[in-house]
Amino acid sequence: MFDYLNWIYHKSLNFKTHFRVNFIYFKILMFFKMDELNLIIGDSEIKVNKTNFTMGSDKNCDYVNPKFAPRHLSFSYIEGKWIGNSLSEIKLNGVPIVGKFDLKDNDTIEIGDFKIKISLKKIENPYFRIIVGSHVGSMIKIEKSGIIGREVNADYIIEDEYVSRKHAKIEILDGKIIWEDLQAKNPTIINGKIYKKKELKSGDEIVIGKTRLLFVNPKEKPEYEIYKKPSKRAIFIILITIIILLTILITYTWTSNRINAFYYHYNNAKEAINQSFETNRIDEKISLLKYAIYEIENAKKIKNSPDLEIIGNLANNKLKAWEKVLKIKNELNKLNLASLQEELKNLEKILSDDKLFQEIYAKILKARLLSEYISTAKTLKERGKEEEAKKLIEIVQSKIETTNINLENKIEEQPQLKVPKTKEPTISSDIKIDVPEIGKVDITTQKQEKTLEGVSLNYALKLKELYEDKGDLEGTIKLAMDILKEDPKNTSAEFYLQIAKKEVQAIQLEKEGRYKEALNLWSEILKLDQNNIRAKKAIIRLGSKI
């Protein structure tokens, strides 16, 4: 079957050159000869059909004779000729000899009174025919194991710039021709498939670089048989085979197209989700997540997969969460800060990995903290506790005086939030915090659910002392976590816990040499605590390193 398919392939590829060359050489074939070894012992003749033949008393020898030494004599076909090797003394044409010797036709070997007559007959030797490439039609005789390649020192030279210097190794092993690719830049293609190692059969076509070789082993199948015209029955079988192959090809193409379409929609969905993390606009996040869900649905029409379900659930959850954030934005004036923070906290598990959400939540948390401080300060003042009220007012003013440091080591005044400076701290009647993609939150007019009293007030002042005055990050984190165990909604504890953790992380990143990431964290800290001296110094320091 393969022979007939091969015939059609040969006739269809490079037809004019290929057919003309092979038609000419079909008539003037030159068969290289190789000696066939026959051992004549008395009236019997042993045909040696392998390249290594042993004689001795050992039962594993090819010819066993108890009168011989265990491995008395061997015959090997090496590099185009037969070599004898005697491990014990023999006579070659009457002359005693031990070791290797060349065999010739009609040689006589004597082992005691045992005589062996040598008969060498010519047989056809395998070869390559160049059918496409330089020197089309020429033959490369395979006489020995060796290297085939472009290099002038190669055993078999191919004049082709796309062939590697040492492209492949040809090994003659027990009468078989083994082709082994030597990891060339252009791989070896045998009968249309890439092989690293393959036993060659007569009629095999080998492509290396831009050269096409036909392997012929005349003993197995002469060249003229490779190209002989197939019968009608064979043609019918070929046609049926072609129809089957075309059906397989069409099915494969259809399946491949569906797989490609699946991954097209799948990758689009993943890309849209990734882009939703990067943008700082809520409406763009919602649009991208909707597009991702649309592409996921398209992919599901082709096939379902666990990965598709995972990113589908991720996109749906994030879309619902951001739609809730958008709703909060639109109803901002109807919500007090406590309700606003509570609404956002419910979304924190889904959106905690999003920078925009983190910034929004942190700003709302800060607004609520300062609003609590203002409300508490008013209450304390009404009760005549001027000193405690003054401390809280000073904290509020320190958090809303905004300065920004650029990477050129300059401190620039920002006009967004300004508080009148007086000799005695007072509360402005118009203090607002600008929350990204939400708007401005007036922290003096928001209705508060509670004021800080007793232990809560002491905790707030202690946290401020640990973090701002002493710079004790570990102490701040520990105290904040202890407070949150008793009071999970304690705004002061949550605020200082977040900012202290960010600072610890920023310090660690800077130690690891990840300056850009550290700079981003210090910038976030400065947005929450505009007069944070450590953040300002860190930004100046890192600005000179990036």
Coordinates of C-alpha atoms in Angstrom, one line a residue:
M1 CA 0.0 0.0 0.0
F2 CA 2.7 2.5 1.0
D3 CA 4.6 1.7 -2.2
Y4 CA 1.7 2.8 -4.3
L5 CA 1.0 6.0 -2.3
N6 CA 4.7 6.7 -2.5
W7 CA 4.6 6.3 -6.3
I8 CA 1.8 8.9 -6.5
Y9 CA 3.6 11.2 -4.2
H10 CA 6.8 11.0 -6.3
K11 CA 4.9 11.8 -9.4
S12 CA 3.0 14.8 -8.0
L13 CA 6.0 16.5 -6.3
N14 CA 8.3 18.5 -8.5
F15 CA 6.9 16.5 -11.4
K16 CA 8.9 17.8 -14.3
T17 CA 12.3 17.5 -12.7
H18 CA 11.6 14.6 -10.4
F19 CA 10.0 12.3 -13.1
R20 CA 12.5 13.2 -15.8
V21 CA 15.5 12.4 -13.6
N22 CA 14.1 9.2 -12.3
F23 CA 12.9 8.0 -15.7
I24 CA 16.5 8.5 -17.1
Y25 CA 18.1 6.8 -14.2
F26 CA 15.6 4.1 -14.2
K27 CA 17.1 2.9 -17.5
I28 CA 20.8 3.3 -16.4
L29 CA 20.7 2.0 -12.8
M30 CA 24.1 1.3 -11.4
F31 CA 24.1 -1.2 -8.6
F32 CA 27.0 -1.1 -6.2
K33 CA 28.1 -4.5 -5.1
M34 CA 28.9 -5.9 -1.6
D35 CA 30.5 -9.2 -0.9
E36 CA 28.2 -11.9 0.3
L37 CA 30.1 -14.5 2.5
N38 CA 29.5 -18.2 2.2
L39 CA 31.3 -20.8 4.2
I40 CA 31.8 -24.2 2.4
I41 CA 32.4 -27.0 4.9
G42 CA 32.7 -30.4 3.2
D43 CA 29.6 -30.8 1.1
S44 CA 27.6 -28.2 2.9
E45 CA 27.5 -24.4 2.4
I46 CA 26.6 -21.9 5.1
K47 CA 25.3 -18.5 4.0
V48 CA 26.4 -15.8 6.4
N49 CA 23.3 -13.4 6.5
K50 CA 24.6 -11.2 9.3
T51 CA 27.5 -8.8 9.7
N52 CA 29.0 -10.6 12.6
F53 CA 29.3 -14.4 12.5
T54 CA 31.0 -16.5 15.2
M55 CA 32.3 -20.1 15.3
G56 CA 33.3 -22.0 18.4
S57 CA 32.3 -24.6 21.0
D58 CA 30.3 -22.0 23.0
K59 CA 26.6 -22.8 22.5
N60 CA 25.9 -19.1 21.9
C61 CA 28.1 -19.1 18.7
D62 CA 26.4 -19.1 15.3
Y63 CA 28.3 -22.3 14.3
V64 CA 29.0 -24.7 17.2
N65 CA 31.7 -27.4 17.0
P66 CA 32.9 -29.1 20.2
K67 CA 36.4 -29.4 18.8
F68 CA 36.8 -25.7 18.6
A69 CA 37.8 -23.2 21.3
P70 CA 34.8 -21.5 23.0
R71 CA 35.0 -18.5 20.6
H72 CA 37.6 -19.7 18.1
L73 CA 36.9 -17.7 15.0
S74 CA 34.6 -14.8 13.9
F75 CA 33.8 -13.0 10.6
S76 CA 32.7 -9.4 10.6
Y77 CA 31.7 -7.1 7.7
I78 CA 33.4 -3.8 8.4
E79 CA 33.5 -0.8 6.1
G80 CA 32.7 -2.6 2.9
K81 CA 34.8 -5.8 3.5
W82 CA 34.8 -9.0 5.4
I83 CA 37.4 -9.3 8.2
G84 CA 38.3 -12.6 10.0
N85 CA 39.4 -12.7 13.6
S86 CA 41.0 -15.7 15.1
L87 CA 41.3 -15.9 18.9
S88 CA 43.1 -19.2 18.7
E89 CA 45.6 -20.4 16.1
I90 CA 44.3 -21.3 12.7
K91 CA 45.9 -21.8 9.3
L92 CA 45.0 -19.4 6.5
N93 CA 46.0 -20.8 3.1
G94 CA 48.5 -23.1 5.0
V95 CA 50.0 -20.2 7.0
P96 CA 49.5 -20.2 10.8
I97 CA 47.8 -17.0 12.0
V98 CA 46.2 -15.5 15.1
G99 CA 44.3 -12.2 15.1
K100 CA 42.6 -10.2 12.3
F101 CA 42.9 -10.8 8.6
D102 CA 41.2 -9.9 5.4
L103 CA 39.1 -12.5 3.7
K104 CA 39.4 -13.2 0.0
D105 CA 37.5 -15.4 -2.3
N106 CA 38.7 -19.0 -2.3
D107 CA 40.7 -18.6 0.9
T108 CA 41.0 -21.8 2.9
I109 CA 40.9 -21.9 6.7
E110 CA 42.1 -24.9 8.7
I111 CA 41.3 -25.6 12.3
G112 CA 43.0 -28.9 13.0
D113 CA 41.7 -31.3 10.5
F114 CA 38.6 -29.1 9.9
K115 CA 38.6 -27.1 6.6
I116 CA 36.5 -24.1 5.7
K117 CA 36.4 -22.8 2.1
I118 CA 35.6 -19.1 1.7
S119 CA 33.3 -18.0 -1.1
L120 CA 32.6 -14.3 -1.6
K121 CA 29.8 -13.3 -4.0
K122 CA 28.9 -9.8 -5.0
I123 CA 25.6 -8.4 -3.7
E124 CA 23.9 -5.0 -4.3
N125 CA 24.8 -2.3 -1.8
P126 CA 22.3 0.3 -0.4
Y127 CA 22.5 3.9 -1.6
F128 CA 20.9 7.3 -1.6
R129 CA 19.5 8.8 -4.8
I130 CA 19.3 12.7 -4.8
I131 CA 15.9 13.5 -6.3
V132 CA 15.7 17.2 -5.3
G133 CA 18.6 19.5 -4.6
S134 CA 22.2 19.9 -5.8
H135 CA 23.4 17.1 -8.2
V136 CA 19.9 15.8 -8.9
G137 CA 20.0 12.1 -9.9
S138 CA 23.5 11.3 -8.5
M139 CA 23.9 8.4 -6.1
I140 CA 25.6 8.3 -2.7
K141 CA 26.9 4.9 -2.0
I142 CA 26.5 3.7 1.6
E143 CA 29.7 1.8 2.3
K144 CA 30.2 2.3 6.0
S145 CA 28.8 3.9 9.1
G146 CA 29.5 7.6 9.1
I147 CA 28.3 11.2 9.2
I148 CA 26.1 12.8 6.6
G149 CA 26.2 16.6 6.4
R150 CA 27.5 19.8 4.7
E151 CA 31.0 19.6 6.2
V152 CA 33.8 18.7 3.8
N153 CA 35.1 16.1 6.2
A154 CA 31.7 14.4 6.5
D155 CA 31.6 10.8 5.3
Y156 CA 28.6 11.6 3.1
I157 CA 28.6 15.2 1.8
I158 CA 25.4 17.1 0.9
E159 CA 25.9 20.4 -0.8
D160 CA 23.0 22.3 0.7
E161 CA 23.4 25.5 2.9
Y162 CA 20.3 24.4 4.9
V163 CA 21.9 21.1 5.8
S164 CA 23.9 21.2 9.1
R165 CA 27.6 20.5 9.0
K166 CA 27.0 17.2 10.9
H167 CA 23.3 16.6 10.1
A168 CA 22.9 12.9 10.9
K169 CA 24.6 9.7 11.6
I170 CA 24.3 6.7 9.3
E171 CA 25.0 3.4 11.0
I172 CA 25.2 0.0 9.4
L173 CA 24.1 -2.5 12.0
D174 CA 23.5 -6.2 11.2
G175 CA 22.7 -5.4 7.6
K176 CA 20.3 -2.6 8.6
I177 CA 20.8 1.0 7.8
I178 CA 20.0 3.2 10.8
W179 CA 19.5 7.0 10.4
E180 CA 20.0 9.1 13.5
D181 CA 19.5 12.8 13.6
L182 CA 22.2 14.8 15.4
Q183 CA 19.9 17.5 16.6
A184 CA 20.4 19.6 13.4
K185 CA 18.8 23.0 13.1
N186 CA 16.5 21.7 10.4
P187 CA 15.0 18.3 11.5
T188 CA 15.1 15.1 9.5
I189 CA 11.8 14.3 7.7
I190 CA 11.3 10.8 6.6
N191 CA 8.2 10.0 4.6
G192 CA 6.6 13.2 5.8
K193 CA 7.3 12.7 9.5
I194 CA 10.1 14.1 11.7
Y195 CA 12.3 11.4 13.1
K196 CA 15.3 11.5 15.4
K197 CA 16.2 7.8 14.7
K198 CA 14.8 5.4 12.2
E199 CA 15.7 2.2 10.4
L200 CA 15.6 3.0 6.7
K201 CA 13.6 0.8 4.3
S202 CA 14.0 0.8 0.5
G203 CA 11.8 3.5 -0.9
D204 CA 12.0 5.8 2.1
E205 CA 12.3 9.5 1.2
I206 CA 14.4 11.6 3.4
V207 CA 14.3 15.4 3.5
I208 CA 17.2 17.4 5.0
G209 CA 17.4 21.1 4.4
K210 CA 16.2 21.6 0.9
T211 CA 17.6 18.3 -0.3
R212 CA 15.4 15.2 -0.9
L213 CA 17.0 11.7 -0.8
L214 CA 15.6 8.4 -1.9
F215 CA 16.9 5.4 0.0
V216 CA 17.3 2.3 -2.1
N217 CA 18.3 -1.1 -0.8
P218 CA 18.4 -3.2 -4.0
K219 CA 18.4 -6.4 -2.0
E220 CA 15.2 -5.4 -0.3
K221 CA 13.6 -3.6 -3.3
P222 CA 15.3 -2.3 -6.4
E223 CA 14.8 1.2 -7.5
Y224 CA 12.8 0.3 -10.6
E225 CA 10.2 -1.5 -8.3
I226 CA 9.8 1.6 -6.3
Y227 CA 8.6 3.5 -9.3
K228 CA 6.7 0.8 -11.1
K229 CA 3.1 1.7 -12.1
P230 CA 0.5 0.3 -9.6
S231 CA -2.3 -2.0 -10.7
K232 CA -6.0 -0.9 -11.1
R233 CA -6.8 -2.7 -7.9
A234 CA -4.0 -0.8 -6.2
I235 CA -5.3 2.5 -7.6
F236 CA -8.8 1.7 -6.3
I237 CA -7.3 1.0 -2.9
I238 CA -5.4 4.3 -3.1
L239 CA -8.5 6.3 -3.9
I240 CA -10.4 4.7 -1.0
T241 CA -7.5 5.5 1.2
I242 CA -7.4 9.1 -0.1
I243 CA -11.1 9.5 0.7
I244 CA -10.6 8.2 4.2
L245 CA -7.6 10.5 4.7
L246 CA -9.6 13.5 3.4
T247 CA -12.4 12.6 5.7
I248 CA -10.0 12.5 8.6
L249 CA -8.4 15.7 7.5
I250 CA -11.8 17.5 7.2
T251 CA -12.7 16.2 10.7
Y252 CA -9.4 17.3 12.1
T253 CA -9.7 20.7 10.5
W254 CA -13.2 21.2 11.8
T255 CA -12.1 20.1 15.3
S256 CA -9.0 22.3 15.2
N257 CA -11.1 25.3 14.2
R258 CA -13.5 24.7 17.1
I259 CA -10.6 24.4 19.5
N260 CA -9.0 27.6 18.1
A261 CA -12.3 29.4 18.4
F262 CA -12.7 28.2 22.0
Y263 CA -9.3 29.5 23.0
Y264 CA -9.9 32.7 21.1
H265 CA -13.0 33.4 23.3
Y266 CA -11.3 32.1 26.4
N267 CA -8.2 34.2 26.0
N268 CA -10.3 37.3 25.2
A269 CA -12.2 36.7 28.5
K270 CA -9.0 36.4 30.5
E271 CA -7.5 39.5 28.9
A272 CA -10.7 41.5 29.6
I273 CA -10.6 40.4 33.3
N274 CA -6.9 41.4 33.6
Q275 CA -7.6 44.8 32.0
S276 CA -10.4 45.3 34.5
F277 CA -7.7 45.2 37.3
E278 CA -5.6 47.9 35.6
T279 CA -8.3 50.5 34.9
N280 CA -9.1 53.1 37.5
R281 CA -12.7 53.8 36.3
I282 CA -15.7 51.9 37.7
D283 CA -17.6 52.1 34.4
E284 CA -14.7 50.7 32.4
K285 CA -14.3 47.9 34.9
I286 CA -18.0 47.0 34.5
S287 CA -17.8 47.2 30.7
L288 CA -14.7 44.9 30.6
L289 CA -16.3 42.4 33.0
K290 CA -19.5 42.3 30.9
Y291 CA -17.4 41.7 27.8
A292 CA -15.5 38.9 29.6
I293 CA -18.8 37.2 30.5
Y294 CA -20.0 37.5 26.9
E295 CA -16.8 35.8 25.7
I296 CA -17.1 33.1 28.3
E297 CA -20.6 32.4 27.1
N298 CA -19.3 32.1 23.5
A299 CA -16.6 29.7 24.7
K300 CA -19.2 27.6 26.6
K301 CA -21.1 27.1 23.3
I302 CA -18.1 25.2 22.0
K303 CA -17.2 23.3 25.1
N304 CA -17.2 23.4 28.9
S305 CA -14.1 23.3 31.0
P306 CA -13.2 23.7 34.7
D307 CA -11.0 26.7 33.9
L308 CA -13.9 28.3 32.1
E309 CA -16.1 27.9 35.1
I310 CA -13.5 29.4 37.4
I311 CA -13.0 32.6 35.4
G312 CA -16.7 32.7 34.7
N313 CA -17.5 32.8 38.4
L314 CA -14.7 35.3 39.0
A315 CA -16.0 37.7 36.3
N316 CA -19.6 37.4 37.6
N317 CA -18.7 38.0 41.2
K318 CA -16.6 41.0 40.4
L319 CA -19.2 42.4 38.0
K320 CA -21.9 42.2 40.7
A321 CA -19.5 43.8 43.3
W322 CA -18.6 46.7 41.1
E323 CA -22.2 47.3 40.1
K324 CA -22.9 47.6 43.9
V325 CA -20.0 50.0 44.2
L326 CA -21.5 52.1 41.4
K327 CA -24.9 52.0 43.2
I328 CA -23.2 53.2 46.4
K329 CA -21.6 56.0 44.3
N330 CA -25.0 57.1 43.0
E331 CA -26.6 57.0 46.4
L332 CA -23.7 58.6 48.3
N333 CA -25.8 61.4 49.7
K334 CA -28.3 59.0 51.1
L335 CA -25.8 57.0 53.2
N336 CA -23.9 57.9 56.3
L337 CA -20.2 56.9 56.5
A338 CA -20.9 53.9 58.8
S339 CA -23.4 52.5 56.3
L340 CA -21.1 53.3 53.4
Q341 CA -18.2 51.5 55.0
E342 CA -20.3 48.5 55.9
E343 CA -21.6 48.2 52.3
L344 CA -18.0 48.3 51.0
K345 CA -16.7 45.9 53.6
N346 CA -19.2 43.3 52.4
L347 CA -17.5 43.5 49.0
E348 CA -14.0 43.4 50.4
K349 CA -13.5 39.6 49.9
I350 CA -14.4 39.8 46.2
L351 CA -12.5 43.1 45.4
S352 CA -9.6 43.0 47.9
D353 CA -7.1 42.4 45.1
D354 CA -8.2 45.5 43.2
K355 CA -6.1 48.7 43.8
L356 CA -9.0 51.0 43.0
F357 CA -11.3 49.3 45.5
Q358 CA -8.5 49.3 48.2
E359 CA -8.1 53.1 47.6
I360 CA -11.8 53.7 47.8
Y361 CA -12.2 51.7 51.0
A362 CA -9.2 53.2 52.6
K363 CA -10.4 56.8 51.9
I364 CA -13.9 56.0 53.2
L365 CA -12.4 54.4 56.3
K366 CA -10.3 57.6 56.8
A367 CA -13.3 59.8 56.3
R368 CA -15.3 57.9 58.9
L369 CA -12.4 58.0 61.3
L370 CA -12.0 61.7 61.0
S371 CA -15.8 62.2 61.2
E372 CA -15.9 60.2 64.4
Y373 CA -13.0 62.4 65.8
I374 CA -14.8 65.6 64.8
S375 CA -18.1 64.4 66.3
T376 CA -16.3 63.3 69.5
A377 CA -14.4 66.6 69.7
K378 CA -17.7 68.5 69.6
T379 CA -19.2 66.3 72.3
L380 CA -16.1 66.7 74.5
K381 CA -16.1 70.5 74.0
E382 CA -19.8 70.6 75.0
R383 CA -18.9 68.7 78.2
G384 CA -16.1 71.1 79.0
K385 CA -13.2 68.7 78.2
E386 CA -11.3 71.3 76.2
E387 CA -7.9 69.5 76.3
E388 CA -9.2 66.2 75.0
A389 CA -11.2 67.9 72.3
K390 CA -8.1 69.9 71.3
K391 CA -6.1 66.7 70.8
L392 CA -8.7 65.2 68.5
I393 CA -9.0 68.4 66.5
E394 CA -5.2 68.4 66.1
I395 CA -5.3 64.8 64.8
V396 CA -8.0 65.7 62.3
Q397 CA -6.1 68.8 61.0
S398 CA -2.9 66.7 60.6
K399 CA -4.8 64.2 58.5
I400 CA -6.4 66.7 56.1
E401 CA -3.6 69.1 55.5
T402 CA -2.5 67.7 52.1
T403 CA 1.0 67.9 50.7
N404 CA 2.4 65.8 48.0
I405 CA 6.0 64.9 47.2
N406 CA 7.0 64.2 43.6
L407 CA 9.9 62.0 42.5
E408 CA 12.1 65.1 41.9
N409 CA 12.4 65.5 45.7
K410 CA 10.2 68.6 45.8
I411 CA 7.3 69.2 48.2
E412 CA 4.4 70.8 46.5
E413 CA 1.3 72.2 48.2
Q414 CA -1.9 70.7 46.8
P415 CA -5.1 72.9 46.7
Q416 CA -7.6 70.1 47.0
L417 CA -8.0 70.1 50.8
K418 CA -7.3 73.3 52.8
V419 CA -8.1 73.9 56.5
P420 CA -7.8 77.4 58.0
K421 CA -4.9 77.6 60.3
T422 CA -5.5 79.4 63.6
K423 CA -3.7 79.8 66.9
E424 CA -6.2 77.6 68.6
P425 CA -7.3 74.4 66.7
T426 CA -10.9 74.8 65.4
I427 CA -13.1 72.6 63.2
S428 CA -13.8 73.8 59.7
S429 CA -17.3 73.8 58.6
D430 CA -16.4 72.4 55.1
I431 CA -13.9 69.5 55.3
K432 CA -14.1 67.0 52.5
I433 CA -12.2 64.0 51.4
D434 CA -11.9 63.2 47.7
V435 CA -12.6 59.5 47.2
P436 CA -11.5 58.1 43.8
E437 CA -14.4 57.4 41.4
I438 CA -16.9 58.1 44.3
G439 CA -16.7 61.9 44.8
K440 CA -16.1 64.2 47.7
V441 CA -17.3 63.1 51.2
D442 CA -18.1 65.9 53.6
I443 CA -16.9 64.5 57.0
T444 CA -18.4 67.3 59.1
T445 CA -22.0 67.0 57.8
Q446 CA -22.3 63.2 57.9
K447 CA -24.6 61.9 60.5
Q448 CA -22.6 59.8 63.0
E449 CA -23.9 56.7 64.7
K450 CA -21.6 57.1 67.7
T451 CA -18.9 59.2 69.3
L452 CA -15.7 57.9 71.0
E453 CA -15.9 57.7 74.7
G454 CA -14.0 56.1 77.5
V455 CA -12.0 53.1 76.4
S456 CA -12.6 53.8 72.7
L457 CA -11.2 57.3 73.0
N458 CA -8.2 56.1 74.9
Y459 CA -7.6 53.4 72.3
A460 CA -7.7 56.0 69.5
L461 CA -5.2 58.2 71.3
K462 CA -2.9 55.2 72.1
L463 CA -2.9 54.1 68.5
K464 CA -2.0 57.6 67.4
E465 CA 0.8 57.7 69.9
L466 CA 2.2 54.3 68.9
Y467 CA 2.1 54.8 65.2
E468 CA 2.7 58.6 64.7
D469 CA 4.7 59.6 67.7
K470 CA 6.8 56.5 68.4
G471 CA 6.7 54.8 65.0
D472 CA 6.1 51.4 66.8
L473 CA 4.6 49.4 63.9
E474 CA 4.5 46.1 65.6
G475 CA 2.9 47.6 68.7
T476 CA 0.4 49.4 66.5
I477 CA -0.6 46.2 64.7
K478 CA -0.8 44.2 67.9
L479 CA -3.0 46.8 69.7
A480 CA -5.2 47.3 66.7
M481 CA -5.8 43.5 66.4
D482 CA -6.6 43.2 70.1
I483 CA -9.1 46.1 69.8
L484 CA -10.8 44.5 66.8
K485 CA -11.2 41.2 68.6
E486 CA -13.3 43.1 71.2
D487 CA -14.9 45.6 68.8
P488 CA -14.8 44.4 65.1
K489 CA -16.2 47.7 63.9
N490 CA -13.7 49.9 65.7
T491 CA -12.7 52.5 63.0
S492 CA -9.5 53.7 64.6
A493 CA -8.2 50.2 65.0
E494 CA -9.0 49.2 61.4
F495 CA -7.5 52.4 60.1
Y496 CA -4.2 52.2 62.0
L497 CA -4.0 48.4 61.3
Q498 CA -4.2 49.0 57.6
I499 CA -1.7 51.9 57.5
A500 CA 0.8 50.1 59.8
K501 CA 0.7 46.9 57.7
K502 CA 1.3 48.9 54.5
E503 CA 4.3 50.5 56.1
V504 CA 5.8 47.1 57.2
Q505 CA 5.3 45.8 53.7
A506 CA 6.8 48.9 52.1
I507 CA 9.9 48.6 54.4
Q508 CA 10.3 44.9 53.4
L509 CA 10.0 45.6 49.7
E510 CA 12.7 48.3 49.9
K511 CA 15.0 45.9 51.7
E512 CA 14.5 43.4 48.9
G513 CA 15.4 46.1 46.3
R514 CA 11.8 46.2 44.9
Y515 CA 11.9 50.0 45.0
K516 CA 9.0 50.7 42.6
E517 CA 6.6 48.5 44.5
A518 CA 7.8 50.1 47.8
L519 CA 7.3 53.6 46.4
N520 CA 3.7 52.7 45.4
L521 CA 2.9 51.6 48.9
W522 CA 4.5 54.7 50.5
S523 CA 2.4 56.8 48.1
E524 CA -0.8 55.0 49.3
I525 CA 0.2 55.7 52.9
L526 CA 0.7 59.3 52.2
K527 CA -2.7 59.6 50.6
L528 CA -4.2 58.3 53.9
D529 CA -1.9 60.2 56.2
Q530 CA -0.8 63.4 54.3
N531 CA 1.7 64.5 57.0
N532 CA 3.3 61.2 57.5
I533 CA 7.0 62.1 57.9
R534 CA 8.3 58.6 57.3
A535 CA 6.4 58.3 54.1
K536 CA 7.7 61.6 52.8
K537 CA 11.3 60.7 53.6
A538 CA 10.8 57.3 52.0
I539 CA 9.4 58.8 48.8
I540 CA 12.4 61.2 48.5
R541 CA 14.8 58.3 49.2
L542 CA 13.3 55.9 46.7
G543 CA 12.9 58.7 44.1
S544 CA 16.7 58.9 43.9
K545 CA 17.0 55.1 43.5
I546 CA 14.5 54.5 40.7

